[in-house]
Tab-separated table of C-alpha atoms in Angstrom:
chain	number	residue	atom	x	y	z
C	27	MET	CA	-40.114	-26.761	12.730
C	28	VAL	CA	-39.812	-29.770	10.523
C	29	VAL	CA	-38.385	-29.952	7.092
C	30	SER	CA	-38.834	-33.811	5.333
C	31	ILE	CA	-36.072	-34.317	2.551
C	32	VAL	CA	-37.512	-37.049	0.134
C	33	MET	CA	-35.765	-38.391	-2.890
C	34	GLY	CA	-36.761	-40.830	-5.623
C	35	SER	CA	-33.677	-43.313	-4.788
C	36	SER	CA	-31.358	-43.895	-2.082
C	37	SER	CA	-28.558	-43.029	-5.044
C	38	ASP	CA	-29.780	-39.598	-4.503
C	39	TRP	CA	-28.657	-39.252	-1.049
C	40	PRO	CA	-25.345	-37.980	-1.359
C	41	THR	CA	-26.688	-34.958	-3.002
C	42	MET	CA	-29.657	-34.547	-0.489
C	43	LYS	CA	-27.724	-35.013	2.279
C	44	LYS	CA	-26.425	-31.330	1.695
C	45	ALA	CA	-29.753	-29.937	2.755
C	46	LYS	CA	-30.059	-32.121	5.789
C	47	ASP	CA	-26.494	-31.154	6.771
C	48	ILE	CA	-27.378	-27.195	6.574
C	49	LEU	CA	-30.603	-27.823	8.184
C	50	VAL	CA	-28.929	-29.520	10.893
C	51	LYS	CA	-26.109	-26.756	11.242
C	52	PHE	CA	-29.478	-24.463	12.075
C	53	GLY	CA	-31.171	-26.735	14.499
C	54	VAL	CA	-34.255	-27.641	12.064
C	55	GLU	CA	-35.644	-31.372	12.748
C	56	VAL	CA	-35.252	-33.342	9.367
C	57	ARG	CA	-37.034	-36.613	8.438
C	58	THR	CA	-35.952	-38.177	5.578
C	59	GLU	CA	-37.427	-41.151	3.056
C	60	VAL	CA	-37.259	-42.539	-0.265
C	61	VAL	CA	-40.353	-41.955	-2.121
C	62	SER	CA	-40.341	-42.774	-5.906
C	63	ALA	CA	-42.972	-41.151	-8.127
C	64	HIS	CA	-42.554	-44.088	-10.551
C	65	ARG	CA	-41.929	-47.068	-8.419
C	66	THR	CA	-43.784	-46.178	-5.221
C	67	PRO	CA	-46.715	-43.846	-6.458
C	68	ILE	CA	-49.112	-45.061	-3.817
C	69	LYS	CA	-46.550	-44.189	-1.033
C	70	MET	CA	-46.110	-41.057	-2.720
C	71	VAL	CA	-49.655	-39.937	-2.814
C	72	GLU	CA	-49.799	-41.066	0.894
C	73	TYR	CA	-46.699	-39.052	1.447
C	74	ALA	CA	-48.289	-35.808	-0.168
C	75	GLN	CA	-51.711	-36.262	1.301
C	76	CYS	CA	-50.827	-36.800	4.853
C	77	ALA	CA	-47.289	-34.273	5.043
C	78	LYS	CA	-49.443	-31.564	6.935
C	79	ASP	CA	-51.088	-33.694	9.252
C	80	LYS	CA	-47.594	-35.386	10.151
C	81	GLY	CA	-46.124	-31.752	10.913
C	82	ILE	CA	-44.319	-31.236	8.157
C	83	ASP	CA	-43.635	-27.463	7.516
C	84	VAL	CA	-41.401	-27.676	4.104
C	85	ILE	CA	-40.605	-30.412	1.681
C	86	ILE	CA	-37.387	-30.797	-0.265
C	87	ALA	CA	-37.595	-33.265	-3.115
C	88	GLY	CA	-34.624	-34.217	-5.056
C	89	ALA	CA	-35.217	-36.328	-7.981
C	90	GLY	CA	-33.542	-37.374	-11.248
C	91	GLY	CA	-34.134	-38.272	-14.841
C	92	ALA	CA	-37.767	-37.685	-15.441
C	93	ALA	CA	-37.933	-35.797	-11.921
C	94	HIS	CA	-41.613	-36.180	-11.411
C	95	LEU	CA	-41.424	-36.335	-7.537
C	96	PRO	CA	-41.357	-32.516	-6.544
C	97	GLY	CA	-44.036	-31.693	-8.888
C	98	MET	CA	-46.411	-34.836	-8.126
C	99	ILE	CA	-45.959	-33.980	-4.346
C	100	ALA	CA	-46.766	-30.179	-4.961
C	101	SER	CA	-50.021	-31.269	-6.849
C	102	MET	CA	-51.276	-32.951	-3.644
C	103	THR	CA	-50.417	-30.517	-0.890
C	104	HIS	CA	-50.037	-27.166	0.402
C	105	VAL	CA	-46.837	-27.566	2.243
C	106	PRO	CA	-44.198	-25.673	0.298
C	107	VAL	CA	-42.091	-27.811	-1.949
C	108	ILE	CA	-38.607	-27.188	-2.974
C	109	GLY	CA	-37.175	-29.165	-5.877
C	110	VAL	CA	-33.425	-30.243	-6.136
C	111	PRO	CA	-32.647	-31.704	-9.588
C	112	ILE	CA	-30.203	-34.471	-9.496
C	113	GLN	CA	-27.234	-34.430	-11.571
C	114	SER	CA	-27.200	-37.296	-13.895
C	115	LYS	CA	-24.963	-39.519	-16.246
C	116	SER	CA	-27.035	-38.944	-19.217
C	117	LEU	CA	-27.877	-35.450	-19.477
C	118	SER	CA	-25.770	-33.989	-16.293
C	119	GLY	CA	-29.118	-33.022	-14.600
C	120	LEU	CA	-30.691	-30.778	-17.646
C	121	ASP	CA	-33.433	-33.174	-17.970
C	122	SER	CA	-33.994	-33.221	-13.994
C	123	LEU	CA	-34.009	-29.514	-13.865
C	124	TYR	CA	-36.541	-29.182	-17.137
C	125	SER	CA	-38.821	-31.414	-15.496
C	126	ILE	CA	-38.866	-29.545	-12.060
C	127	VAL	CA	-38.748	-26.044	-13.282
C	128	GLN	CA	-41.322	-26.329	-16.029
C	129	MET	CA	-44.318	-26.668	-13.709
C	130	PRO	CA	-47.941	-25.439	-15.041
C	131	GLY	CA	-49.305	-22.165	-13.458
C	132	GLY	CA	-51.369	-23.269	-10.343
C	133	VAL	CA	-48.620	-25.956	-8.946
C	134	PRO	CA	-45.520	-24.151	-8.023
C	135	VAL	CA	-42.074	-25.976	-6.822
C	136	ALA	CA	-39.455	-23.613	-6.032
C	137	THR	CA	-36.507	-24.963	-8.035
C	138	MET	CA	-32.975	-24.810	-6.910
C	139	ALA	CA	-29.745	-25.545	-9.086
C	140	ILE	CA	-28.745	-28.852	-10.217
C	141	GLY	CA	-26.641	-31.145	-7.729
C	142	GLU	CA	-24.938	-30.246	-4.422
C	143	ALA	CA	-25.096	-26.639	-4.625
C	144	GLY	CA	-28.946	-26.675	-5.158
C	145	ALA	CA	-29.609	-29.199	-2.357
C	146	THR	CA	-27.381	-26.639	0.055
C	147	ASN	CA	-29.674	-24.042	-1.029
C	148	ALA	CA	-32.687	-25.750	-0.713
C	149	GLY	CA	-31.762	-26.460	2.767
C	150	LEU	CA	-31.303	-22.501	3.237
C	151	PHE	CA	-34.272	-21.482	1.466
C	152	ALA	CA	-36.426	-23.992	3.821
C	153	ALA	CA	-34.618	-22.517	6.811
C	154	LYS	CA	-35.456	-18.971	5.623
C	155	ILE	CA	-39.166	-19.708	5.187
C	156	LEU	CA	-39.017	-21.034	8.765
C	157	SER	CA	-37.423	-18.121	10.012
C	158	LEU	CA	-40.348	-16.132	8.885
C	159	SER	CA	-42.024	-17.452	12.195
C	160	ASN	CA	-38.978	-18.121	14.308
C	161	PRO	CA	-36.900	-15.160	15.154
C	162	GLU	CA	-34.426	-17.511	16.876
C	163	LEU	CA	-33.659	-19.045	13.590
C	164	TYR	CA	-33.941	-15.884	11.539
C	165	GLU	CA	-30.929	-14.798	13.813
C	166	LYS	CA	-28.921	-17.743	12.941
C	167	LEU	CA	-29.370	-17.094	9.308
C	168	SER	CA	-28.008	-13.580	9.963
C	169	VAL	CA	-24.989	-15.164	11.494
C	170	TYR	CA	-24.542	-17.060	8.739
C	171	THR	CA	-24.581	-14.394	6.229
C	172	LYS	CA	-22.115	-12.540	8.163
C	173	GLU	CA	-19.721	-15.355	8.267
C	174	LEU	CA	-20.126	-15.904	4.382
C	175	GLU	CA	-19.311	-12.086	4.042
C	176	GLN	CA	-16.278	-12.906	6.013
C	177	LYS	CA	-14.948	-15.807	4.143
C	178	VAL	CA	-15.175	-13.555	1.009
C	179	GLU	CA	-13.314	-10.852	2.913
C	180	ASP	CA	-10.448	-13.130	4.095
C	181	MET	CA	-10.056	-14.571	0.402
C	182	GLN	CA	-9.721	-10.758	-0.548
C	183	ASP	CA	-7.126	-10.327	2.016
C	184	ASP	CA	-5.325	-13.552	0.907
C	185	LEU	CA	-4.896	-11.757	-2.464
C	186	LYS	CA	-3.040	-8.860	-1.158
């Protein structure tokens, strides 16, 4: 089980680290790399076209601004791609969200929320994809869900 986390810039790392953290919690191997659709397009093409051969099962791609990285990668591989819009200063990440979510029919990118919540959910979604063929991971996700439920119950008890 290998998930690759790519981002357009190293400045995206504080957000994308949330995806890595959740995957590591579940024991999933994570590879990280900076791959820019605009500044290193040849590297991006090679990365996308060789992803399956390198043993990558799911790709999480974070991008800000024009946010072409997730869609461009998805157009060149059959490995599932999950897009994370990075929160930007100029438009608070809405530009990134629109760029990632508005893919043309035939080139799917699973798109998460803007920012850290989206990165966390991208890690969880990747784990869920992998859990379909890994019963141990599926069980870890079940335990995680029960822990979330318990946290809500504990919050309710605190209100009394």
